[in-house]
Amino acid sequence: MIVLGIETSCDETSVGIIDDNKILVNEIFSQKIHSQFGGVVPELASRAHLQKILLILKDALKNANLTLNDINLVCSTAGPGLIGALIVGYCFGSGLSLAINRHFVPVNHIDGHIYSVFLNNEEIEFPYIALLVSGGNTALYFIEGFYKATLLGTTLDDAAGEAFDKVGKLLGLKYPAGAAIESLAKNGDENYHSFPVAVIQGKYDFSFSGIKTSVLRFIQRNFPDGMSEIDKANISASFQKAVIEALLLKTLSAVNEFKVKHVAIVGGVASNKYLQKKFCDSISTNIKLHVPEPSLCTDNGAMIAFAGLKSFETNYYSKAKITHPFPN
Ligand code: KG4
């Protein structure tokens, strides 16, 4: 089945087309306009989606050598995300489905991420633990099948990617800063300073707002006249280590409790090589780690198409809680 997926929940405008779990095309436009503001400006994101969405659909069809007639199913992200941004992709997708007389499947953005590992051409088996780490979400799931996912814990405040972005701002980096922090950290000493990560009551919950304040105070106290490149590298390495250790600790604990043989790390932060190495080094050899390739870690249309296809096949979409961007 040829499935079209549209993703506009935040600052990526993306159209993916898949044939079952094979990606035919995955066009992603990352909006650069926000970098000057240090974070995503919702109104600008909605406008940029509107300007780009039709062009991106045309590019996707051309690059996949398909026409609209070849599409069997249309899916759009319906939430969670920025409401104005979601409305663009939702209305575009539902209108398109009506025009070509195909079913329309609204997709939860998080389902898109947690099943994105199936597009990786790897053997992943249920049940698995999924750690979702992105700019908007940080959560752990126990996944027993398609649309059989149990939320184990979530961040009580900032998402891990958000912490990277906020600390990046303190270091004078542009938004989004995750990849730049990873690259700075390569030249730094991860044991330079021990930044504390809050210990949370909930067994699988996270908290990352405290560490950002701790980095801020550390910089104010020690570098009132500015930081050198090596100071920034040391802070980046120490900060990255603290965040990744917190993610690792809770994920390993879930792997042990649920006795799974597969673990997936998904979302924008999953593309961090230091995180991947730490996880690989820490899990036992009989447990398989799955990380989507970078274009599938970030927000993208192919993952929405795949989650939509599974929702359609299991008939989940007819009883799903998220049916449009304004659920009660
Ligand atoms: O999933 P994603 O594309 O979308 C949102 O949730 O918005 O994730 C983007 C997030 C940003 O916070 C970005 O700084 C972070 O992922 N990120 C990284 C890396 N690459 C992207 N964080 C740490 N290390 C990276 N290499």
Short mmCIF file of C-alpha atoms and ligand atoms in Angstrom, two decimals:
data_model
loop_
_atom_site.label_atom_id
_atom_site.label_comp_id
_atom_site.label_asym_id
_atom_site.label_seq_id
_atom_site.Cartn_x
_atom_site.Cartn_y
_atom_site.Cartn_z
CA MET A 1 0.00 0.00 0.00
CA ILE A 2 1.37 3.45 -0.95
CA VAL A 3 0.94 5.83 1.98
CA LEU A 4 1.52 9.58 2.12
CA GLY A 5 2.45 11.11 5.49
CA ILE A 6 2.42 14.83 6.32
CA GLU A 7 4.25 16.23 9.36
CA THR A 8 3.92 19.87 10.48
CA SER A 9 3.77 19.66 14.29
CA CYS A 10 6.69 22.00 14.99
CA ASP A 11 9.42 23.47 12.76
CA GLU A 12 9.85 20.71 10.16
CA THR A 13 7.60 20.69 7.10
CA SER A 14 7.80 17.16 5.78
CA VAL A 15 6.10 14.83 3.31
CA GLY A 16 7.03 11.15 3.24
CA ILE A 17 5.75 8.42 0.94
CA ILE A 18 6.15 4.76 1.87
CA ASP A 19 5.27 1.44 0.32
CA ASP A 20 4.50 -0.70 3.39
CA ASN A 21 7.71 -0.23 5.42
CA LYS A 22 9.86 0.84 2.48
CA ILE A 23 10.56 4.57 2.21
CA LEU A 24 10.07 5.89 -1.32
CA VAL A 25 10.79 9.48 -0.39
CA ASN A 26 11.07 11.52 2.80
CA GLU A 27 11.28 15.25 2.03
CA ILE A 28 12.11 17.32 5.12
CA PHE A 29 12.34 21.10 5.21
CA SER A 30 13.75 22.37 8.54
CA GLN A 31 12.69 25.97 9.07
CA LYS A 32 15.77 28.13 9.65
CA ILE A 33 13.84 31.28 10.49
CA HIS A 34 13.69 30.40 14.21
CA SER A 35 17.45 30.27 14.82
CA GLN A 36 17.65 34.06 15.30
CA PHE A 37 15.01 33.88 18.09
CA GLY A 38 16.60 31.09 20.13
CA GLY A 39 13.51 28.85 19.85
CA VAL A 40 10.49 28.12 17.67
CA VAL A 41 8.12 31.07 17.13
CA PRO A 42 4.70 29.38 16.65
CA GLU A 43 3.18 31.99 14.32
CA LEU A 44 6.24 31.97 12.05
CA ALA A 45 6.22 28.17 12.01
CA SER A 46 2.57 28.06 10.81
CA ARG A 47 3.26 30.59 8.06
CA ALA A 48 6.37 28.76 6.88
CA HIS A 49 4.43 25.44 6.74
CA LEU A 50 1.76 27.13 4.64
CA GLN A 51 4.35 28.56 2.25
CA LYS A 52 6.15 25.24 1.81
CA ILE A 53 3.68 22.38 2.08
CA LEU A 54 2.44 22.29 -1.52
CA LEU A 55 5.96 22.63 -2.94
CA ILE A 56 7.20 19.83 -0.73
CA LEU A 57 4.33 17.55 -1.76
CA LYS A 58 5.12 18.23 -5.44
CA ASP A 59 8.83 17.50 -4.86
CA ALA A 60 7.99 14.29 -2.99
CA LEU A 61 5.73 12.99 -5.79
CA LYS A 62 8.31 13.94 -8.44
CA ASN A 63 11.22 12.32 -6.60
CA ALA A 64 9.22 9.14 -5.97
CA ASN A 65 8.10 9.13 -9.61
CA LEU A 66 4.45 8.96 -8.54
CA THR A 67 1.24 10.91 -9.13
CA LEU A 68 -1.55 11.58 -6.64
CA ASN A 69 -3.47 8.72 -8.24
CA ASP A 70 -0.89 6.25 -6.91
CA ILE A 71 -1.51 7.25 -3.28
CA ASN A 72 -3.75 4.78 -1.39
CA LEU A 73 -3.90 6.44 2.03
CA VAL A 74 -3.26 9.97 3.37
CA CYS A 75 -2.07 10.61 6.94
CA SER A 76 -1.29 13.84 8.83
CA THR A 77 0.01 14.56 12.31
CA ALA A 78 -2.96 15.65 14.41
CA GLY A 79 -1.08 16.36 17.68
CA PRO A 80 0.63 16.96 19.99
CA GLY A 81 2.39 20.04 18.70
CA LEU A 82 1.95 23.74 17.95
CA ILE A 83 -1.72 24.22 17.19
CA GLY A 84 -1.35 26.58 14.22
CA ALA A 85 1.37 24.40 12.72
CA LEU A 86 -0.74 21.25 13.15
CA ILE A 87 -3.77 22.85 11.51
CA VAL A 88 -1.78 23.50 8.33
CA GLY A 89 -0.77 19.85 7.86
CA TYR A 90 -4.07 18.46 9.09
CA CYS A 91 -6.23 20.59 6.79
CA PHE A 92 -3.87 20.06 3.86
CA GLY A 93 -3.94 16.27 4.32
CA SER A 94 -7.67 15.94 4.97
CA GLY A 95 -8.47 18.21 1.99
CA LEU A 96 -6.13 16.22 -0.21
CA SER A 97 -7.72 12.92 0.86
CA LEU A 98 -11.14 14.29 -0.09
CA ALA A 99 -9.87 15.48 -3.48
CA ILE A 100 -8.40 12.08 -4.39
CA ASN A 101 -11.10 10.09 -2.62
CA ARG A 102 -8.87 8.17 -0.19
CA HIS A 103 -9.10 7.46 3.54
CA PHE A 104 -7.57 10.06 5.84
CA VAL A 105 -5.81 8.92 9.03
CA PRO A 106 -4.94 11.44 11.78
CA VAL A 107 -1.73 10.37 13.54
CA ASN A 108 -0.36 11.06 16.99
CA HIS A 109 3.14 12.51 16.56
CA ILE A 110 4.51 10.36 19.39
CA ASP A 111 3.26 7.16 17.70
CA GLY A 112 5.15 8.34 14.62
CA HIS A 113 8.39 8.45 16.61
CA ILE A 114 8.00 5.25 18.62
CA TYR A 115 7.33 3.09 15.54
CA SER A 116 9.90 4.89 13.34
CA VAL A 117 12.45 2.13 14.05
CA PHE A 118 10.48 -0.20 11.75
CA LEU A 119 11.57 1.96 8.81
CA ASN A 120 15.21 1.24 9.58
CA ASN A 121 15.40 -2.09 7.72
CA GLU A 122 16.36 -3.82 10.95
CA GLU A 123 14.78 -6.73 12.72
CA ILE A 124 12.98 -5.27 15.69
CA GLU A 125 10.62 -7.41 17.70
CA PHE A 126 7.88 -6.74 20.22
CA PRO A 127 8.00 -6.20 23.08
CA TYR A 128 10.51 -3.38 23.25
CA ILE A 129 11.28 -0.36 25.39
CA ALA A 130 11.23 2.94 23.51
CA LEU A 131 12.97 6.03 24.82
CA LEU A 132 11.58 9.07 23.02
CA VAL A 133 14.00 11.99 23.30
CA SER A 134 13.22 15.08 21.27
CA GLY A 135 12.88 18.82 21.59
CA GLY A 136 9.28 18.58 22.76
CA ASN A 137 9.12 15.19 24.50
CA THR A 138 11.09 12.89 26.74
CA ALA A 139 9.29 9.69 27.69
CA LEU A 140 9.72 5.96 28.18
CA TYR A 141 7.29 3.40 26.73
CA PHE A 142 6.80 -0.36 26.99
CA ILE A 143 5.60 -1.46 23.55
CA GLU A 144 3.90 -4.81 23.07
CA GLY A 145 2.54 -4.29 19.56
CA PHE A 146 1.30 -1.63 17.16
CA TYR A 147 -0.90 0.66 19.21
CA LYS A 148 -0.23 -1.39 22.34
CA ALA A 149 2.12 1.04 24.09
CA THR A 150 2.20 1.78 27.82
CA LEU A 151 3.64 5.07 29.00
CA LEU A 152 6.07 4.30 31.83
CA GLY A 153 7.28 7.80 32.59
CA THR A 154 7.80 11.21 31.14
CA THR A 155 9.59 14.46 31.83
CA LEU A 156 7.96 16.52 34.52
CA ASP A 157 9.28 19.75 33.01
CA ASP A 158 11.72 20.28 30.12
CA ALA A 159 12.39 17.70 27.41
CA ALA A 160 16.01 16.55 27.02
CA GLY A 161 16.33 18.28 23.62
CA GLU A 162 14.91 21.45 25.13
CA ALA A 163 17.64 21.33 27.80
CA PHE A 164 20.28 21.00 25.04
CA ASP A 165 18.75 23.99 23.25
CA LYS A 166 18.53 26.15 26.38
CA VAL A 167 22.08 25.34 27.49
CA GLY A 168 23.17 26.04 23.90
CA LYS A 169 21.68 29.51 24.20
CA LEU A 170 23.72 30.10 27.38
CA LEU A 171 26.83 29.07 25.43
CA GLY A 172 25.96 31.47 22.60
CA LEU A 173 24.92 28.74 20.14
CA LYS A 174 22.11 29.00 17.62
CA TYR A 175 18.80 27.13 17.96
CA PRO A 176 18.56 24.11 17.74
CA ALA A 177 21.79 23.57 19.64
CA GLY A 178 21.87 19.80 20.30
CA ALA A 179 24.20 18.85 17.46
CA ALA A 180 26.49 21.85 18.16
CA ILE A 181 26.79 20.87 21.85
CA GLU A 182 27.65 17.31 20.84
CA SER A 183 30.34 18.57 18.51
CA LEU A 184 31.78 21.06 21.10
CA ALA A 185 31.77 18.29 23.72
CA LYS A 186 34.16 16.19 21.63
CA ASN A 187 36.97 18.60 22.58
CA GLY A 188 35.93 18.93 26.21
CA ASP A 189 36.42 17.06 29.50
CA GLU A 190 33.20 15.32 30.58
CA ASN A 191 34.51 15.19 34.18
CA TYR A 192 35.25 18.92 34.29
CA HIS A 193 32.17 19.63 36.43
CA SER A 194 29.43 17.46 37.86
CA PHE A 195 26.08 19.04 36.87
CA PRO A 196 23.25 17.58 38.97
CA VAL A 197 20.19 15.99 37.39
CA ALA A 198 17.16 16.05 39.71
CA VAL A 199 16.18 12.75 41.33
CA ILE A 200 12.48 12.23 40.63
CA GLN A 201 9.95 10.31 42.71
CA GLY A 202 8.24 8.59 39.76
CA LYS A 203 10.23 5.49 38.87
CA TYR A 204 10.52 6.32 35.17
CA ASP A 205 9.98 10.07 35.17
CA PHE A 206 12.62 12.63 34.22
CA SER A 207 13.39 16.26 35.00
CA PHE A 208 15.75 18.47 33.03
CA SER A 209 14.86 22.01 34.03
CA GLY A 210 17.18 22.01 37.08
CA ILE A 211 20.32 21.20 35.12
CA LYS A 212 19.77 24.19 32.86
CA THR A 213 19.63 26.50 35.89
CA SER A 214 22.69 24.79 37.31
CA VAL A 215 24.64 25.48 34.09
CA LEU A 216 23.42 29.10 34.15
CA ARG A 217 24.62 29.63 37.77
CA PHE A 218 27.94 27.91 37.00
CA ILE A 219 28.57 30.25 34.06
CA GLN A 220 27.52 33.36 36.02
CA ARG A 221 29.79 32.37 38.94
CA ASN A 222 32.88 31.33 37.02
CA PHE A 223 32.81 33.26 33.76
CA PRO A 224 31.48 36.79 34.41
CA ASP A 225 33.74 38.06 31.58
CA GLY A 226 32.85 35.40 29.01
CA MET A 227 34.01 31.89 28.12
CA SER A 228 36.82 30.61 25.92
CA GLU A 229 36.15 27.85 23.40
CA ILE A 230 37.69 25.27 25.75
CA ASP A 231 35.47 26.45 28.64
CA LYS A 232 32.44 25.97 26.36
CA ALA A 233 33.71 22.55 25.31
CA ASN A 234 34.19 21.45 28.94
CA ILE A 235 30.74 22.69 29.96
CA SER A 236 29.16 21.00 26.92
CA ALA A 237 30.86 17.68 27.67
CA SER A 238 29.92 17.73 31.37
CA PHE A 239 26.33 18.78 30.64
CA GLN A 240 25.91 16.14 27.91
CA LYS A 241 27.26 13.43 30.21
CA ALA A 242 24.81 14.32 33.00
CA VAL A 243 21.74 14.34 30.71
CA ILE A 244 22.65 11.11 28.94
CA GLU A 245 23.40 9.32 32.23
CA ALA A 246 19.93 10.21 33.51
CA LEU A 247 18.33 8.88 30.30
CA LEU A 248 20.45 5.74 30.41
CA LEU A 249 19.75 4.96 34.05
CA LYS A 250 15.94 4.94 33.71
CA THR A 251 15.96 3.17 30.35
CA LEU A 252 18.18 0.35 31.63
CA SER A 253 16.00 -0.01 34.68
CA ALA A 254 12.91 -0.44 32.40
CA VAL A 255 14.79 -2.94 30.20
CA ASN A 256 15.56 -5.02 33.29
CA GLU A 257 12.10 -4.81 34.78
CA PHE A 258 10.25 -5.69 31.55
CA LYS A 259 12.88 -8.21 30.45
CA VAL A 260 12.87 -7.03 26.84
CA LYS A 261 15.44 -8.01 24.22
CA HIS A 262 15.02 -4.86 22.13
CA VAL A 263 15.42 -1.16 22.95
CA ALA A 264 14.64 1.74 20.61
CA ILE A 265 15.87 5.31 21.05
CA VAL A 266 13.89 7.71 18.89
CA GLY A 267 13.46 11.48 18.36
CA GLY A 268 15.93 14.24 17.50
CA VAL A 269 18.33 13.66 20.44
CA ALA A 270 18.67 9.96 19.46
CA SER A 271 21.03 11.01 16.66
CA ASN A 272 23.61 12.00 19.33
CA LYS A 273 26.57 9.62 18.83
CA TYR A 274 27.75 9.95 22.44
CA LEU A 275 24.30 8.81 23.62
CA GLN A 276 24.34 5.87 21.19
CA LYS A 277 27.81 4.79 22.35
CA LYS A 278 26.95 5.06 26.06
CA PHE A 279 23.84 2.92 25.52
CA CYS A 280 25.72 0.37 23.40
CA ASP A 281 28.46 0.10 26.05
CA SER A 282 25.93 -0.32 28.86
CA ILE A 283 23.42 -2.86 27.58
CA SER A 284 24.23 -6.54 27.66
CA THR A 285 25.12 -8.26 24.40
CA ASN A 286 21.83 -10.18 24.16
CA ILE A 287 19.86 -6.91 23.98
CA LYS A 288 19.62 -5.16 20.64
CA LEU A 289 19.67 -1.37 20.39
CA HIS A 290 17.78 0.28 17.52
CA VAL A 291 18.27 3.92 16.57
CA PRO A 292 16.67 5.28 13.40
CA GLU A 293 18.94 6.93 10.85
CA PRO A 294 19.23 10.73 11.44
CA SER A 295 16.51 11.72 8.93
CA LEU A 296 14.09 9.42 10.79
CA CYS A 297 15.15 10.69 14.24
CA THR A 298 14.04 14.21 13.42
CA ASP A 299 10.38 15.03 12.71
CA ASN A 300 9.51 13.55 9.31
CA GLY A 301 6.59 12.53 7.10
CA ALA A 302 7.69 8.90 6.53
CA MET A 303 7.22 8.03 10.22
CA ILE A 304 3.75 9.59 10.13
CA ALA A 305 2.90 7.55 7.02
CA PHE A 306 4.05 4.33 8.74
CA ALA A 307 2.22 4.99 12.03
CA GLY A 308 -0.86 5.96 9.96
CA LEU A 309 -0.65 2.74 7.97
CA LYS A 310 -0.50 0.65 11.16
CA SER A 311 -3.38 2.65 12.63
CA PHE A 312 -5.41 1.96 9.48
CA GLU A 313 -4.53 -1.75 9.42
CA THR A 314 -5.40 -2.24 13.10
CA ASN A 315 -8.44 0.04 12.80
CA TYR A 316 -7.01 2.02 15.72
CA TYR A 317 -7.74 5.33 14.02
CA SER A 318 -11.49 4.85 14.26
CA LYS A 319 -11.31 4.79 18.07
CA ALA A 320 -8.20 6.95 18.58
CA LYS A 321 -8.34 9.79 21.08
CA ILE A 322 -6.56 12.24 18.78
CA THR A 323 -8.74 12.76 15.73
CA HIS A 324 -7.95 16.41 15.02
CA PRO A 325 -5.77 19.19 16.50
CA PHE A 326 -8.49 20.23 19.00
CA PRO A 327 -9.26 17.16 21.16
CA ASN A 328 -11.37 17.96 24.22
O1 KG4 B 1 12.48 15.24 17.10
P1 KG4 B 1 12.95 16.61 16.77
O2 KG4 B 1 13.47 16.84 15.37
O3 KG4 B 1 11.79 17.64 16.93
C1 KG4 B 1 11.28 18.26 18.03
O4 KG4 B 1 10.89 17.62 19.02
O5 KG4 B 1 11.21 19.51 17.93
O6 KG4 B 1 14.07 16.99 17.84
C2 KG4 B 1 14.76 18.20 17.81
C3 KG4 B 1 15.60 18.25 19.07
C4 KG4 B 1 16.22 19.62 19.31
O7 KG4 B 1 16.02 19.93 20.67
C5 KG4 B 1 17.69 19.41 19.00
O8 KG4 B 1 18.56 20.27 19.70
C6 KG4 B 1 17.88 17.96 19.42
O9 KG4 B 1 16.70 17.31 18.99
N1 KG4 B 1 19.04 17.35 18.77
C7 KG4 B 1 20.11 16.87 19.45
C8 KG4 B 1 21.03 16.40 18.47
N2 KG4 B 1 20.47 16.58 17.24
C9 KG4 B 1 19.24 17.16 17.45
N3 KG4 B 1 20.37 16.83 20.76
C10 KG4 B 1 21.54 16.30 21.14
N4 KG4 B 1 22.49 15.83 20.28
C11 KG4 B 1 22.27 15.88 18.94
N5 KG4 B 1 23.19 15.41 18.09
#
